[in-house]
Amino acid sequence: MKESSSTYRFRLYVTGNAHNSRRAIANLSQLCDLHLADRHHIEIVDLSREPERALSDEVYLTPTLIKLAPGPKAQVIGSLHNMSELLDLLELERKS
């Protein structure tokens, strides 16, 4: 997918195959498929493999989602199970 200025970029920090990590990946994928089809990029960072990555974004708990673009940058901690709240926290458009 070609990225443009309207592409939403996310970085999701997880820890291995933990239950909450799997849930967060599934919930974010569902949210993007429903509300940002063809307008998103998700980077998954597994801290069990790359622990140093957490330092740059000051991530202390997993799962942690960071919305990188478009601004403003936002961070959400947890399994991302409440889609309505997540849309509000990340200032995402709701599908009409």
Short mmCIF file of C-alpha atoms in Angstrom, two decimals:
data_model
loop_
_atom_site.label_atom_id
_atom_site.label_comp_id
_atom_site.label_asym_id
_atom_site.label_seq_id
_atom_site.Cartn_x
_atom_site.Cartn_y
_atom_site.Cartn_z
CA MET A 1 0.00 0.00 0.00
CA LYS A 2 1.28 3.44 -0.91
CA GLU A 3 1.35 5.79 2.07
CA SER A 4 0.02 9.31 1.77
CA SER A 5 -0.63 12.17 4.14
CA SER A 6 -4.06 10.67 4.90
CA THR A 7 -2.55 7.31 5.88
CA TYR A 8 -2.87 6.48 9.55
CA ARG A 9 0.34 5.04 10.97
CA PHE A 10 0.29 2.97 14.14
CA ARG A 11 2.97 1.28 16.21
CA LEU A 12 1.71 -1.45 18.55
CA TYR A 13 4.05 -2.69 21.26
CA VAL A 14 3.31 -6.24 22.41
CA THR A 15 5.06 -8.93 24.43
CA GLY A 16 5.39 -12.25 22.66
CA ASN A 17 2.24 -14.33 22.33
CA ALA A 18 0.59 -13.06 25.51
CA HIS A 19 -3.22 -13.10 25.53
CA ASN A 20 -3.56 -9.30 25.83
CA SER A 21 -1.06 -8.84 23.01
CA ARG A 22 -3.01 -11.14 20.69
CA ARG A 23 -6.25 -9.35 21.60
CA ALA A 24 -4.73 -5.93 20.94
CA ILE A 25 -3.47 -7.01 17.50
CA ALA A 26 -6.88 -8.46 16.59
CA ASN A 27 -8.79 -5.43 17.91
CA LEU A 28 -6.56 -2.92 16.13
CA SER A 29 -6.77 -4.89 12.88
CA GLN A 30 -10.56 -4.95 13.14
CA LEU A 31 -10.75 -1.21 13.87
CA CYS A 32 -8.52 -0.42 10.89
CA ASP A 33 -10.41 -2.74 8.56
CA LEU A 34 -13.75 -1.17 9.53
CA HIS A 35 -12.80 2.49 9.77
CA LEU A 36 -9.54 2.98 7.87
CA ALA A 37 -9.67 0.50 5.01
CA ASP A 38 -6.69 1.00 2.68
CA ARG A 39 -5.60 4.04 4.72
CA HIS A 40 -3.49 2.53 7.47
CA HIS A 41 -0.15 0.97 8.29
CA ILE A 42 0.43 -1.05 11.46
CA GLU A 43 3.91 -1.77 12.80
CA ILE A 44 4.03 -4.49 15.46
CA VAL A 45 6.98 -4.32 17.86
CA ASP A 46 7.49 -7.44 19.99
CA LEU A 47 9.39 -6.35 23.08
CA SER A 48 10.42 -9.93 23.86
CA ARG A 49 12.54 -9.71 20.68
CA GLU A 50 13.37 -5.98 20.60
CA PRO A 51 13.23 -4.63 24.17
CA GLU A 52 15.33 -1.56 23.35
CA ARG A 53 12.58 -0.25 21.03
CA ALA A 54 10.44 0.64 24.06
CA LEU A 55 12.93 3.26 25.22
CA SER A 56 12.48 5.61 22.27
CA ASP A 57 8.70 5.81 22.75
CA GLU A 58 8.84 5.55 26.54
CA VAL A 59 6.72 2.39 26.60
CA TYR A 60 6.56 0.76 30.03
CA LEU A 61 3.53 -1.55 29.67
CA THR A 62 2.21 -3.76 26.90
CA PRO A 63 0.17 -3.74 24.88
CA THR A 64 0.69 -0.06 24.04
CA LEU A 65 -0.59 1.53 20.85
CA ILE A 66 0.93 4.72 19.48
CA LYS A 67 -0.76 6.67 16.69
CA LEU A 68 2.14 8.23 14.81
CA ALA A 69 0.29 9.96 11.98
CA PRO A 70 -1.60 11.98 11.22
CA GLY A 71 -0.98 14.17 14.25
CA PRO A 72 -1.41 14.70 17.01
CA LYS A 73 0.47 11.70 18.34
CA ALA A 74 -1.59 9.62 20.76
CA GLN A 75 -0.93 6.64 23.03
CA VAL A 76 -3.33 4.01 24.38
CA ILE A 77 -2.46 1.22 26.81
CA GLY A 78 -4.42 -2.03 26.96
CA SER A 79 -6.02 -4.66 24.75
CA LEU A 80 -7.98 -2.04 22.73
CA HIS A 81 -11.29 -3.81 23.36
CA ASN A 82 -13.58 -0.75 23.49
CA MET A 83 -13.75 0.36 19.85
CA SER A 84 -15.89 3.45 20.47
CA GLU A 85 -13.53 4.73 23.16
CA LEU A 86 -10.52 3.91 20.99
CA LEU A 87 -11.93 5.89 18.07
CA ASP A 88 -12.36 8.88 20.38
CA LEU A 89 -8.94 8.58 22.03
CA LEU A 90 -7.16 8.34 18.68
CA GLU A 91 -9.35 11.06 17.14
CA LEU A 92 -10.32 8.74 14.28
CA GLU A 93 -13.15 9.25 11.85
CA ARG A 94 -16.18 7.06 12.35
CA LYS A 95 -17.38 5.12 9.33
CA SER A 96 -20.63 6.64 8.09
#
